[in-house]
Coordinates of C-alpha atoms and ligand atoms in Angstrom, one line a residue:
M295 CA 74.5 -28.9 71.8
T296 CA 72.2 -29.1 74.8
G297 CA 71.3 -26.8 77.7
S298 CA 70.6 -23.1 78.0
V299 CA 71.7 -20.5 75.5
E300 CA 71.4 -16.7 75.3
I301 CA 69.1 -15.4 72.5
R302 CA 69.0 -11.7 71.6
I303 CA 65.9 -10.3 69.8
V304 CA 65.7 -7.0 68.1
D305 CA 62.2 -5.8 67.3
D306 CA 61.2 -3.3 64.6
D307 CA 61.5 -0.4 67.0
G308 CA 65.2 -1.3 67.4
I309 CA 64.6 -2.4 71.0
S310 CA 66.9 -5.3 71.9
R311 CA 65.8 -7.9 74.5
S312 CA 67.5 -11.1 75.5
A313 CA 66.2 -14.4 76.9
T314 CA 67.7 -17.6 78.1
A315 CA 66.2 -20.4 76.1
Q316 CA 66.8 -24.1 75.9
V317 CA 68.4 -25.7 72.8
G318 CA 65.4 -27.2 71.0
D319 CA 63.0 -24.4 71.9
T320 CA 61.5 -22.5 69.0
L321 CA 62.7 -19.0 68.2
L322 CA 59.1 -17.8 68.5
D323 CA 58.9 -19.1 72.1
A324 CA 62.2 -17.5 72.9
A325 CA 61.1 -14.2 71.5
M326 CA 57.8 -14.2 73.4
D327 CA 59.6 -15.1 76.6
A328 CA 61.8 -12.1 76.1
G329 CA 58.7 -9.9 75.7
T330 CA 58.8 -9.4 72.0
D331 CA 55.5 -10.1 70.3
I332 CA 55.7 -11.7 67.0
S333 CA 52.5 -12.4 65.0
A334 CA 51.7 -16.0 64.5
T335 CA 48.8 -15.7 62.1
C336 CA 48.4 -19.4 61.2
G337 CA 48.7 -20.4 64.9
R338 CA 52.3 -21.8 64.5
R339 CA 51.4 -24.3 61.8
G340 CA 54.1 -23.1 59.3
K341 CA 51.4 -22.0 56.9
C342 CA 52.0 -18.2 56.8
R343 CA 55.0 -15.9 56.9
S344 CA 53.9 -13.6 59.7
C345 CA 56.4 -15.1 62.3
R346 CA 59.4 -14.8 60.1
V347 CA 62.7 -13.5 61.6
K348 CA 66.2 -13.0 60.3
I349 CA 69.1 -14.5 62.1
V350 CA 71.6 -11.7 62.1
N351 CA 74.3 -13.2 64.3
G352 CA 75.1 -16.7 65.3
D353 CA 74.6 -20.2 63.9
V354 CA 71.6 -20.5 61.5
P355 CA 69.5 -23.6 62.1
P356 CA 68.9 -25.6 59.0
P357 CA 65.7 -24.6 57.1
T358 CA 62.6 -26.7 57.5
L359 CA 60.4 -27.7 54.6
Q360 CA 57.9 -25.0 55.7
D361 CA 60.7 -22.4 55.6
R362 CA 61.4 -23.3 52.0
I363 CA 57.7 -23.4 51.0
Q364 CA 56.7 -20.2 52.8
L365 CA 59.8 -18.1 52.4
G366 CA 61.4 -19.4 49.2
D367 CA 65.0 -20.3 48.7
D368 CA 66.3 -16.8 48.3
A369 CA 65.0 -15.7 51.7
V370 CA 66.2 -18.9 53.3
N371 CA 69.7 -18.3 52.0
E372 CA 69.5 -14.8 53.4
R373 CA 69.0 -16.3 56.9
F374 CA 65.3 -15.8 57.1
R375 CA 63.4 -18.4 59.1
L376 CA 59.8 -19.1 60.3
S377 CA 60.3 -18.6 64.1
C378 CA 57.5 -21.0 65.0
Q379 CA 59.2 -23.8 63.1
T380 CA 62.9 -23.1 63.8
R381 CA 64.5 -24.7 66.8
I382 CA 67.4 -23.1 68.6
I383 CA 70.8 -24.8 68.1
A384 CA 73.1 -22.2 69.5
P385 CA 73.2 -18.6 70.9
C386 CA 72.1 -16.2 68.2
E387 CA 70.7 -12.7 67.6
I388 CA 67.4 -12.4 65.6
M389 CA 65.5 -9.6 64.1
A390 CA 61.8 -9.6 63.9
A391 CA 60.5 -9.1 60.3
P392 CA 58.3 -7.9 58.8
P393 CA 57.7 -4.8 61.0
R394 CA 55.6 -5.9 64.0
T395 CA 54.0 -2.5 64.2
E396 CA 51.9 -1.7 61.2
S397 CA 51.7 2.0 61.6
G398 CA 48.5 3.7 60.5
H399 CA 46.5 0.5 60.7
Q400 CA 43.0 1.6 60.0
I401 CA 40.9 0.6 63.0
L402 CA 37.2 1.3 62.3
V403 CA 35.2 2.6 65.2
G404 CA 31.5 3.1 64.9
S405 CA 29.7 6.4 64.4
S406 CA 27.5 7.2 67.4
E407 CA 25.3 9.6 65.4
A408 CA 24.1 6.8 63.1
A409 CA 23.7 4.5 66.1
I410 CA 21.5 6.7 68.3
D411 CA 19.5 8.6 65.7
G412 CA 15.9 8.7 67.1
L413 CA 16.8 6.4 70.1
D414 CA 14.9 6.8 73.3
I415 CA 17.9 7.1 75.7
R416 CA 17.3 5.2 78.9
S417 CA 20.5 3.4 79.8
G418 CA 19.2 2.0 83.0
V419 CA 21.8 4.1 84.9
V420 CA 20.2 6.7 87.2
K421 CA 22.1 9.2 89.4
S422 CA 20.3 10.8 92.3
F423 CA 21.6 13.6 94.5
I424 CA 20.2 13.1 98.0
E425 CA 20.6 14.4 101.5
A426 CA 20.5 11.5 104.0
S427 CA 21.4 11.5 107.6
A428 CA 23.3 8.9 109.5
P429 CA 21.2 6.8 112.0
M430 CA 20.6 8.8 115.2
D431 CA 18.4 6.7 117.4
E432 CA 20.0 4.0 119.4
H433 CA 16.7 2.4 120.6
N434 CA 15.0 2.3 117.2
Q435 CA 18.1 1.6 115.2
T436 CA 18.1 1.8 111.4
T437 CA 21.1 1.3 109.2
D438 CA 23.1 3.5 106.9
L439 CA 21.7 1.6 103.9
R440 CA 18.1 2.2 105.1
E441 CA 18.7 5.9 105.6
V442 CA 19.9 6.2 102.0
L443 CA 17.1 4.0 100.6
D444 CA 14.5 6.2 102.3
Q445 CA 15.7 9.1 100.1
L446 CA 15.5 7.1 96.9
P447 CA 12.4 6.1 94.8
D448 CA 10.5 3.1 96.2
S449 CA 11.5 1.0 93.2
T450 CA 15.1 0.9 94.4
K451 CA 16.1 -2.5 95.5
D452 CA 16.9 -3.1 99.1
E453 CA 20.4 -4.4 98.4
A454 CA 23.9 -3.2 97.6
S455 CA 27.1 -4.7 96.6
L456 CA 29.8 -5.3 99.2
S457 CA 32.0 -2.5 97.7
V458 CA 29.1 -0.1 98.0
L459 CA 28.5 -1.2 101.7
R460 CA 32.2 -0.7 102.4
R461 CA 32.1 2.9 101.1
L462 CA 28.8 3.9 102.5
P463 CA 29.6 4.8 106.2
T464 CA 32.3 7.2 105.1
V465 CA 30.3 8.8 102.2
L466 CA 27.2 9.2 104.4
R467 CA 29.1 11.1 107.1
K468 CA 31.5 13.1 104.9
D469 CA 29.4 16.0 103.6
N470 CA 26.4 16.0 106.0
G471 CA 24.9 13.2 104.1
R472 CA 24.9 15.1 100.8
M473 CA 25.7 12.4 98.4
T474 CA 25.1 11.0 94.9
V475 CA 23.7 7.5 94.6
T476 CA 24.0 5.7 91.3
T477 CA 21.7 2.8 90.4
F478 CA 21.5 0.5 87.5
A479 CA 18.2 -1.3 87.0
D480 CA 17.2 0.0 90.4
R481 CA 20.2 -1.6 92.1
I482 CA 22.7 0.7 94.0
I483 CA 26.0 0.4 92.2
H484 CA 27.9 3.4 93.6
V485 CA 27.8 6.1 96.3
E486 CA 30.0 9.2 96.4
P487 CA 30.0 12.4 98.4
G488 CA 28.6 15.6 96.8
D489 CA 26.6 16.2 93.6
T490 CA 28.1 14.4 90.6
T491 CA 24.8 13.8 88.7
E492 CA 26.2 15.5 85.6
H493 CA 28.8 12.8 85.2
M494 CA 27.4 9.6 83.8
Y495 CA 29.3 7.6 81.2
G496 CA 29.4 4.3 79.6
M497 CA 31.5 2.4 77.1
A498 CA 30.7 -0.1 74.2
F499 CA 33.3 -2.6 73.0
D500 CA 33.4 -4.9 70.0
I501 CA 36.1 -7.6 70.6
G502 CA 37.0 -9.0 67.2
T503 CA 39.5 -11.7 66.4
T504 CA 41.7 -9.1 64.6
S505 CA 40.8 -5.8 66.2
V506 CA 39.2 -4.5 69.4
V507 CA 37.3 -1.2 69.2
G508 CA 35.5 0.8 71.8
C509 CA 33.9 4.1 72.4
L510 CA 33.1 6.3 75.4
V511 CA 29.6 7.7 75.5
D512 CA 27.8 10.2 77.7
L513 CA 24.8 8.2 79.0
R514 CA 22.7 11.4 79.4
S515 CA 22.9 12.7 75.9
G516 CA 24.2 9.7 73.9
E517 CA 27.1 11.8 72.6
Q518 CA 30.2 9.8 71.7
L519 CA 33.1 11.5 73.6
A520 CA 36.1 9.3 72.6
E521 CA 37.1 6.2 70.8
A522 CA 39.8 3.7 71.3
G523 CA 40.9 0.6 69.4
N524 CA 43.8 -1.5 68.2
L525 CA 44.7 -4.9 67.0
N526 CA 43.7 -7.7 69.3
P527 CA 46.8 -8.6 71.3
Q528 CA 45.9 -12.3 71.1
A529 CA 46.8 -12.2 67.4
V530 CA 50.3 -13.4 68.4
H531 CA 48.7 -16.8 69.2
G532 CA 47.0 -17.2 65.8
G533 CA 45.1 -15.0 63.3
D534 CA 41.8 -16.9 63.2
L535 CA 39.4 -18.3 65.7
M536 CA 40.4 -21.9 65.3
S537 CA 44.1 -21.1 65.9
R538 CA 43.1 -19.1 69.0
I539 CA 40.9 -22.0 70.3
A540 CA 43.7 -24.6 69.5
Y541 CA 46.2 -22.5 71.4
A542 CA 44.2 -22.7 74.6
Q543 CA 42.5 -26.0 74.1
F544 CA 42.4 -28.0 77.3
D545 CA 45.0 -25.7 78.8
E546 CA 43.9 -23.4 81.6
K547 CA 47.1 -21.5 81.7
K548 CA 47.0 -20.6 78.1
L549 CA 43.3 -19.6 78.4
A550 CA 44.4 -17.3 81.3
V551 CA 47.1 -15.8 79.0
L552 CA 44.5 -15.0 76.3
R553 CA 42.1 -13.6 78.9
G554 CA 44.8 -11.5 80.5
E555 CA 45.7 -10.0 77.2
I556 CA 42.2 -8.9 76.3
L557 CA 41.4 -7.6 79.8
N558 CA 44.7 -5.6 79.7
A559 CA 43.8 -4.2 76.3
I560 CA 40.2 -3.2 77.4
N561 CA 41.6 -1.7 80.6
G562 CA 44.1 0.3 78.5
F563 CA 41.3 1.5 76.1
I564 CA 39.2 2.7 79.1
D565 CA 42.2 4.6 80.3
E566 CA 42.9 6.1 76.9
A567 CA 39.3 7.1 76.2
C568 CA 38.8 8.6 79.6
A569 CA 42.1 10.6 79.3
D570 CA 41.0 11.8 75.9
A571 CA 37.7 13.0 77.1
S572 CA 38.8 14.2 80.6
V573 CA 36.4 11.8 82.2
D574 CA 36.9 10.2 85.6
M575 CA 36.9 6.4 85.2
A576 CA 34.9 6.1 88.4
H577 CA 32.0 7.7 86.5
I578 CA 31.7 4.8 84.0
Y579 CA 28.7 2.9 85.1
K580 CA 27.8 0.6 82.2
I581 CA 29.9 -1.2 79.6
V582 CA 28.3 -3.3 76.8
V583 CA 30.6 -5.9 75.3
V584 CA 30.0 -7.8 72.1
G585 CA 32.2 -10.2 70.2
N586 CA 32.2 -13.5 68.5
T587 CA 31.5 -16.5 70.7
C588 CA 35.2 -17.4 71.2
M589 CA 36.2 -13.8 72.2
H590 CA 33.1 -13.6 74.4
H591 CA 34.1 -16.8 76.3
I592 CA 37.8 -15.8 76.6
F593 CA 36.8 -12.4 77.9
L594 CA 34.9 -14.2 80.7
G595 CA 37.6 -16.8 81.2
I596 CA 35.3 -19.6 79.9
D597 CA 36.9 -22.6 78.3
T598 CA 36.6 -22.5 74.5
S599 CA 37.8 -26.0 73.9
H600 CA 34.4 -27.4 73.1
V601 CA 33.4 -24.4 71.0
G602 CA 36.1 -25.7 68.6
L603 CA 34.7 -29.2 68.5
A604 CA 31.5 -30.5 66.8
P605 CA 28.7 -29.5 67.4
Y606 CA 30.5 -26.2 68.2
A607 CA 28.1 -25.3 71.0
P608 CA 28.7 -22.3 73.1
V609 CA 29.0 -22.8 76.9
V610 CA 26.3 -20.1 77.5
S611 CA 24.3 -18.0 75.1
G612 CA 22.0 -15.7 77.0
S613 CA 22.6 -12.1 78.1
I614 CA 25.1 -11.7 80.9
E615 CA 25.4 -8.9 83.5
L616 CA 28.2 -8.8 86.0
A617 CA 30.2 -6.3 88.0
A618 CA 33.3 -5.0 86.3
S619 CA 35.2 -5.7 89.5
D620 CA 34.4 -9.4 89.1
L621 CA 36.3 -9.7 85.7
P622 CA 38.3 -7.6 86.8
L623 CA 38.1 -4.5 84.7
K624 CA 40.0 -2.4 87.2
R625 CA 39.8 0.8 85.2
A626 CA 36.0 1.0 85.5
P627 CA 35.5 -0.2 89.1
N628 CA 31.9 0.9 89.4
A629 CA 30.6 -0.3 86.1
V630 CA 28.2 -3.1 85.3
V631 CA 29.4 -5.1 82.3
C632 CA 26.6 -6.4 80.0
L633 CA 27.3 -9.0 77.3
L634 CA 24.8 -9.4 74.6
P635 CA 23.4 -12.9 73.8
I636 CA 25.0 -15.3 71.4
I637 CA 23.2 -16.9 68.4
A638 CA 25.4 -20.0 67.9
G639 CA 29.0 -21.2 68.4
F640 CA 30.2 -19.3 65.4
V641 CA 27.6 -16.6 65.2
G642 CA 28.2 -14.5 68.2
A643 CA 27.1 -11.5 70.1
D644 CA 28.7 -9.3 67.5
T645 CA 26.2 -10.5 65.0
T646 CA 23.3 -10.0 67.5
A647 CA 24.5 -6.4 67.8
A648 CA 24.8 -6.0 64.0
I649 CA 21.2 -7.1 63.6
L650 CA 20.1 -4.6 66.2
A651 CA 22.0 -1.8 64.4
T652 CA 20.7 -2.6 60.9
R653 CA 17.1 -3.3 62.2
L654 CA 17.0 -6.5 60.1
H655 CA 14.5 -7.9 62.7
E656 CA 12.1 -5.0 61.9
S657 CA 12.5 -5.0 58.1
D658 CA 9.5 -5.4 55.8
E659 CA 11.8 -6.4 52.9
T660 CA 14.2 -9.3 52.8
R661 CA 17.7 -7.9 53.5
C662 CA 21.1 -9.5 54.1
L663 CA 23.8 -8.5 56.5
V664 CA 27.3 -9.7 55.8
D665 CA 30.1 -9.2 58.2
I666 CA 33.3 -9.8 56.3
G667 CA 36.2 -10.8 58.5
T668 CA 38.4 -13.7 59.5
N669 CA 35.2 -15.4 60.4
G670 CA 32.4 -14.1 58.3
E671 CA 28.8 -14.1 59.4
V672 CA 25.7 -13.8 57.2
V673 CA 22.2 -13.0 58.4
M674 CA 19.3 -12.8 56.0
G675 CA 15.6 -12.2 56.4
S676 CA 13.0 -9.7 57.5
K677 CA 10.6 -9.2 60.4
T678 CA 9.0 -12.5 59.6
S679 CA 12.0 -14.7 59.8
L680 CA 15.8 -14.5 60.1
M681 CA 18.5 -17.1 59.3
A682 CA 22.2 -16.9 60.1
C683 CA 25.3 -18.8 59.2
S684 CA 29.0 -18.5 59.7
A685 CA 31.4 -18.4 56.8
P686 CA 34.9 -19.2 57.9
A687 CA 36.9 -17.1 55.4
G688 CA 40.2 -17.3 57.3
P689 CA 42.6 -14.4 57.5
A690 CA 43.3 -14.0 53.7
L691 CA 40.8 -11.2 53.4
E692 CA 42.7 -9.3 56.1
G693 CA 46.0 -10.0 54.4
G694 CA 46.9 -13.1 56.4
Q695 CA 48.3 -16.2 54.8
I696 CA 49.1 -14.2 51.7
N697 CA 52.8 -14.2 50.7
H698 CA 53.2 -10.5 50.9
G699 CA 50.0 -9.9 52.8
M700 CA 49.6 -7.3 55.5
R701 CA 46.8 -5.4 57.2
A702 CA 45.4 -2.1 55.9
A703 CA 48.2 0.1 57.1
V704 CA 50.6 2.6 55.6
G705 CA 52.5 1.0 52.8
A706 CA 49.8 -1.5 51.9
I707 CA 48.7 -1.8 48.3
E708 CA 45.0 -1.1 48.4
K709 CA 44.1 -0.8 44.8
V710 CA 45.5 -1.2 41.3
R711 CA 44.9 0.1 37.8
V712 CA 45.9 -2.1 34.9
D713 CA 46.5 -0.9 31.3
D714 CA 49.7 -1.7 29.5
D715 CA 51.3 -1.9 32.9
I716 CA 50.2 -2.2 36.6
H717 CA 49.8 1.0 38.6
L718 CA 49.5 0.7 42.4
G719 CA 47.5 2.7 44.9
I720 CA 49.2 2.6 48.3
I721 CA 47.8 3.6 51.7
G722 CA 49.6 6.7 52.9
D723 CA 51.2 7.3 49.5
A724 CA 54.2 5.4 50.8
Q725 CA 56.4 2.9 49.1
P726 CA 54.6 -0.5 49.0
I727 CA 55.5 -3.1 51.6
G728 CA 52.7 -5.5 51.1
I729 CA 49.1 -6.2 50.0
C730 CA 46.1 -5.7 52.3
G731 CA 42.9 -7.6 51.9
S732 CA 40.9 -4.9 50.1
G733 CA 43.9 -4.5 47.8
L734 CA 44.0 -8.2 47.1
I735 CA 40.3 -8.1 46.0
D736 CA 41.0 -5.0 43.8
I737 CA 44.1 -6.5 42.2
V738 CA 42.4 -9.8 41.3
A739 CA 39.3 -8.0 40.0
N740 CA 41.4 -5.8 37.8
L741 CA 43.7 -8.6 36.6
L742 CA 40.6 -10.5 35.7
A743 CA 39.2 -7.6 33.7
A744 CA 42.6 -7.3 31.9
G745 CA 42.7 -11.0 31.0
M746 CA 45.7 -11.6 33.3
I747 CA 43.7 -14.1 35.3
D748 CA 41.0 -16.3 34.0
G749 CA 37.6 -17.0 35.5
T750 CA 38.9 -20.0 37.4
G751 CA 41.6 -17.8 39.1
R752 CA 44.5 -19.1 37.0
L753 CA 47.3 -16.7 36.3
R754 CA 47.8 -16.3 32.5
D755 CA 50.3 -18.7 31.1
K756 CA 49.2 -18.9 27.5
D757 CA 49.7 -16.4 24.7
I758 CA 51.9 -14.4 27.0
D759 CA 53.7 -12.9 23.9
E760 CA 50.4 -11.1 23.1
L761 CA 50.6 -9.1 26.3
P762 CA 52.1 -5.6 26.5
E763 CA 55.8 -5.9 27.3
K764 CA 55.6 -4.4 30.7
L765 CA 52.8 -6.7 31.8
R766 CA 54.6 -9.7 30.3
D767 CA 57.8 -8.9 32.2
R768 CA 55.9 -9.0 35.5
L769 CA 54.9 -12.6 35.1
T770 CA 57.5 -14.9 36.7
R771 CA 57.7 -18.5 37.8
D772 CA 59.5 -19.9 40.9
G773 CA 59.5 -23.7 40.4
R774 CA 55.9 -24.6 39.8
V775 CA 54.4 -21.5 41.3
R776 CA 53.6 -18.6 38.9
S777 CA 53.6 -15.1 40.3
L778 CA 53.0 -11.6 39.1
I779 CA 55.5 -8.9 40.3
L780 CA 53.7 -5.9 41.7
A781 CA 56.8 -4.0 42.9
S782 CA 60.4 -4.8 42.4
S783 CA 62.8 -4.8 45.4
A784 CA 64.0 -1.4 44.2
E785 CA 60.5 0.0 44.2
S786 CA 59.3 -1.4 47.5
G787 CA 59.6 0.1 50.9
N788 CA 61.3 -2.8 52.5
G789 CA 63.8 -3.9 49.8
E790 CA 61.7 -7.1 49.1
E791 CA 60.1 -7.8 45.8
I792 CA 56.3 -7.7 46.3
S793 CA 54.4 -10.2 44.2
L794 CA 51.1 -11.9 43.9
S795 CA 51.4 -15.7 43.5
Q796 CA 49.0 -18.3 42.2
V797 CA 48.9 -19.6 45.7
D798 CA 47.8 -16.2 47.0
I799 CA 45.0 -16.1 44.4
R800 CA 43.8 -19.5 45.5
Q801 CA 43.8 -18.3 49.1
L802 CA 41.6 -15.4 48.1
Q803 CA 39.3 -17.7 46.2
L804 CA 38.8 -20.0 49.2
A805 CA 38.1 -17.0 51.4
K806 CA 35.7 -15.2 49.1
A807 CA 34.0 -18.5 48.3
A808 CA 33.2 -19.0 52.0
I809 CA 31.5 -15.6 52.1
Y810 CA 29.7 -16.0 48.8
A811 CA 28.6 -19.5 49.6
G812 CA 27.2 -18.3 52.9
I813 CA 25.1 -15.7 51.2
V814 CA 23.9 -18.0 48.4
M815 CA 23.2 -20.8 50.9
L816 CA 20.8 -18.6 52.9
Q817 CA 19.3 -17.4 49.6
T818 CA 18.8 -21.0 48.6
V819 CA 17.3 -22.2 51.9
M820 CA 15.1 -19.1 52.2
E821 CA 14.2 -19.2 48.5
V822 CA 15.3 -15.6 48.0
P823 CA 16.4 -14.9 44.4
D824 CA 18.7 -12.0 43.7
E825 CA 15.7 -9.8 42.5
K826 CA 14.0 -10.3 45.9
L827 CA 17.0 -9.5 48.0
H828 CA 16.2 -5.9 48.7
E829 CA 19.5 -4.8 50.1
L830 CA 22.9 -6.3 51.0
H831 CA 24.6 -4.6 54.0
V832 CA 28.3 -5.1 54.3
C833 CA 29.7 -4.4 57.7
G834 CA 32.9 -5.0 59.8
G835 CA 36.1 -3.1 60.0
F836 CA 37.4 -4.7 56.8
G837 CA 34.4 -4.1 54.6
N838 CA 35.0 -0.3 54.8
Y839 CA 37.9 -0.5 52.4
I840 CA 36.5 -2.9 49.8
N841 CA 35.8 -1.5 46.4
M842 CA 32.3 -3.0 46.0
E843 CA 32.5 -3.1 42.3
S844 CA 35.6 -5.3 42.6
A845 CA 33.9 -7.4 45.3
V846 CA 31.0 -8.0 42.9
K847 CA 33.4 -8.7 40.0
I848 CA 35.1 -11.5 41.7
R849 CA 31.8 -12.7 43.3
L850 CA 32.7 -12.1 46.9
V851 CA 29.1 -10.9 47.0
P852 CA 26.3 -11.7 44.6
D853 CA 25.9 -9.7 41.4
L854 CA 23.4 -7.2 42.6
P855 CA 23.1 -3.6 41.3
L856 CA 25.6 -1.6 43.3
E857 CA 22.9 0.7 44.6
R858 CA 21.5 -2.3 46.5
I859 CA 24.8 -2.9 48.2
S860 CA 25.7 -0.6 51.1
Y861 CA 28.5 -0.4 53.6
V862 CA 27.2 0.1 57.1
G863 CA 30.3 0.5 59.1
N864 CA 31.1 -1.3 62.3
A865 CA 27.5 -2.5 62.9
A866 CA 28.6 -4.7 65.9
L867 CA 29.9 -1.6 67.7
M868 CA 26.9 0.4 66.7
G869 CA 24.6 -2.3 68.1
A870 CA 26.6 -2.3 71.3
Q871 CA 26.2 1.5 71.6
I872 CA 22.4 1.1 71.1
A873 CA 22.3 -1.5 73.9
L874 CA 24.4 0.8 76.0
L875 CA 22.0 3.7 75.7
S876 CA 18.7 1.8 75.8
E877 CA 17.8 -1.0 78.2
S878 CA 14.7 -1.8 76.2
E879 CA 16.9 -2.2 73.1
R880 CA 19.3 -4.4 75.1
A881 CA 16.3 -6.5 76.3
S882 CA 15.1 -6.9 72.7
T883 CA 18.3 -8.8 71.8
D884 CA 17.1 -11.8 73.7
E885 CA 14.0 -11.9 71.4
I886 CA 16.2 -11.3 68.4
V887 CA 18.4 -14.3 69.2
Q888 CA 15.4 -16.5 69.8
S889 CA 14.0 -15.6 66.4
V890 CA 17.2 -16.4 64.4
E891 CA 17.5 -19.8 62.9
H892 CA 21.1 -21.0 62.7
V893 CA 22.0 -22.8 59.5
A894 CA 25.0 -25.1 59.8
L895 CA 26.6 -24.7 56.4
A896 CA 29.0 -27.6 56.4
T897 CA 26.4 -30.2 57.1
H898 CA 23.9 -28.9 54.4
P899 CA 23.8 -31.4 51.5
A900 CA 24.0 -28.6 48.9
F901 CA 26.9 -26.7 50.5
Q902 CA 29.8 -28.5 49.0
E903 CA 28.6 -28.0 45.5
I904 CA 27.8 -24.3 46.2
F905 CA 31.3 -23.8 47.7
V906 CA 33.1 -25.4 44.9
E907 CA 31.3 -23.3 42.3
A908 CA 31.8 -20.2 44.4
C909 CA 35.6 -20.6 44.2
N910 CA 35.3 -19.4 40.6
L911 CA 35.6 -15.8 39.9
V912 CA 33.0 -15.6 37.2
D913 CA 30.5 -18.1 35.6
I914 CA 29.2 -19.5 38.8
D915 CA 26.5 -21.9 37.9
L916 CA 24.4 -22.9 40.9
T917 CA 21.5 -24.6 39.0
E918 CA 22.4 -28.1 40.1
A919 CA 23.1 -27.1 43.7
R920 CA 19.8 -25.3 44.0
K921 CA 18.0 -28.3 42.5
K922 CA 19.6 -30.5 45.1
S923 CA 18.7 -28.2 47.9
R924 CA 15.1 -28.2 46.7
R925 CA 15.0 -32.0 46.5
V926 CA 16.4 -32.2 50.1
T927 CA 13.9 -29.7 51.3
A928 CA 11.0 -31.5 49.6
A929 CA 12.2 -34.9 51.0
S930 CA 12.5 -33.6 54.5
T931 CA 9.0 -31.9 54.3
A932 CA 7.5 -35.2 53.0
A933 CA 9.2 -37.1 55.8
Ligands
FES1081 S1 54.3 -19.8 59.9 FE1 54.8 -19.4 61.9 S2 52.9 -18.6 62.7 FE2 52.4 -19.0 60.6

């Protein structure tokens, strides 16, 4: 069959949409054309299950190899398919599965109290109520702008944006020249009639690959008035940075799609936060944005193609200031948008902000900051030197590319207890529908302690008869893949059996090895043994939910005493808030970035050995890797 066919898509809210597609198009493209967002965590590579759909009516296209690998024969026989791999052969009706909306997803927004404690609040925004008169003298003519400038401090710059100049004649004559002038860094950015000096607000945003979070702040007091956040809408184009880059690589239209999605989201968050706090959006004057390099570039509409190619250099790295109307952020028409500087292609402005928030650059002791996420970042050092590296963990730690993985939302298994059986802790006390990243860590750590998994991550397949009956019955095998059933189809909330497979454990091992190797690599290069690492700060939205004991047990982080490991919240957003409230702090980020030495992990001679060892859950022996690193350092010093 060739030509156009009608496709009907029912999403998890029961909303049905239809689209006309071409035979040969993928079901995912048809669904997206119809306006139904389906997650494509692996970037359409057939390597996850996030895009799966069920064909409820019409001819079912034959399964692909990826369908069989990712979904298994049972699901394939029940008409499930990966929508990114399945090409349309005839009209059909499909149902998005699993639920597209993960209700209760825990989005972590920063705490302004921690961020601004002791901060000297000088945001750079100043509002002045003045009484100016319109020019009166025809012979010695002045201008509207000059009349206003004469009422302002001498430091005010003799310039104004076109939008200010367009408003000025009306505002100046509306209330006998009684008006409020807003300046940022001594530049006039807004004029309005009357006295509005009490209303001066700003927003800080952290644009992450997975989530976007922001908060609305009173620029006079520093008080946080509202917060907003949600999943990054770009996730439908891939769960990790490389998938996002690949989606838009050398394709301006797709870059515009990604940019439009994030601008829409930020505009929506401004709307939402202002409505929550009853703030007029016209009174937002400063917005500080941080994010990884890829998100930073996409937000600005800068091509990310080369960020994804060696040597992974950013297009620009310094601080950026621009008018919100230039982006455009239509919801904050009078704001100046400030982007913090970038450290490297994969160590972005979010890391700069996290350093600012944790004061690593002022520390007397050597401390380490780890942002655990799809792309992890590690910074180590003190006021004398700082080093940073990126640790590409991939989406497994956020539940991506895990057979029954999901984000930390209602129904996610977040912890387990193992005795003679397995007992699940589920977010929202609901029936389980999947496993979130923190749950995955906890499950593996507890299975390890119970002897169900060995130190290499292998699910037990020997002496199974010695196990308590209930545990033994949970071990299954599908072909060559062994799994452990966590919840039967009768116990789960979606009628699907929830299990942890050997492949899932391997995915976790690869992800945690990336983070662990990043930390150890910096310890090795900086010659910081565990005893000299004063503190390890874990940050990022995901880190909040990790049981640190479990994280240490599986060596996601080094085996430090738990009192030396702390969770510091969304440090990137806190850093953005600090830069929002203090121009001198914002200015200091340029120096911070200059002082950080970027270590490219993949090209370091000792990295491969460290990474391979780090894949183990216990008994990680780094003696040889460290010796090698020392030899390389000695050789390069001698040269
Ligand atoms: S398998 Fe389709 S997006 Fe991952």
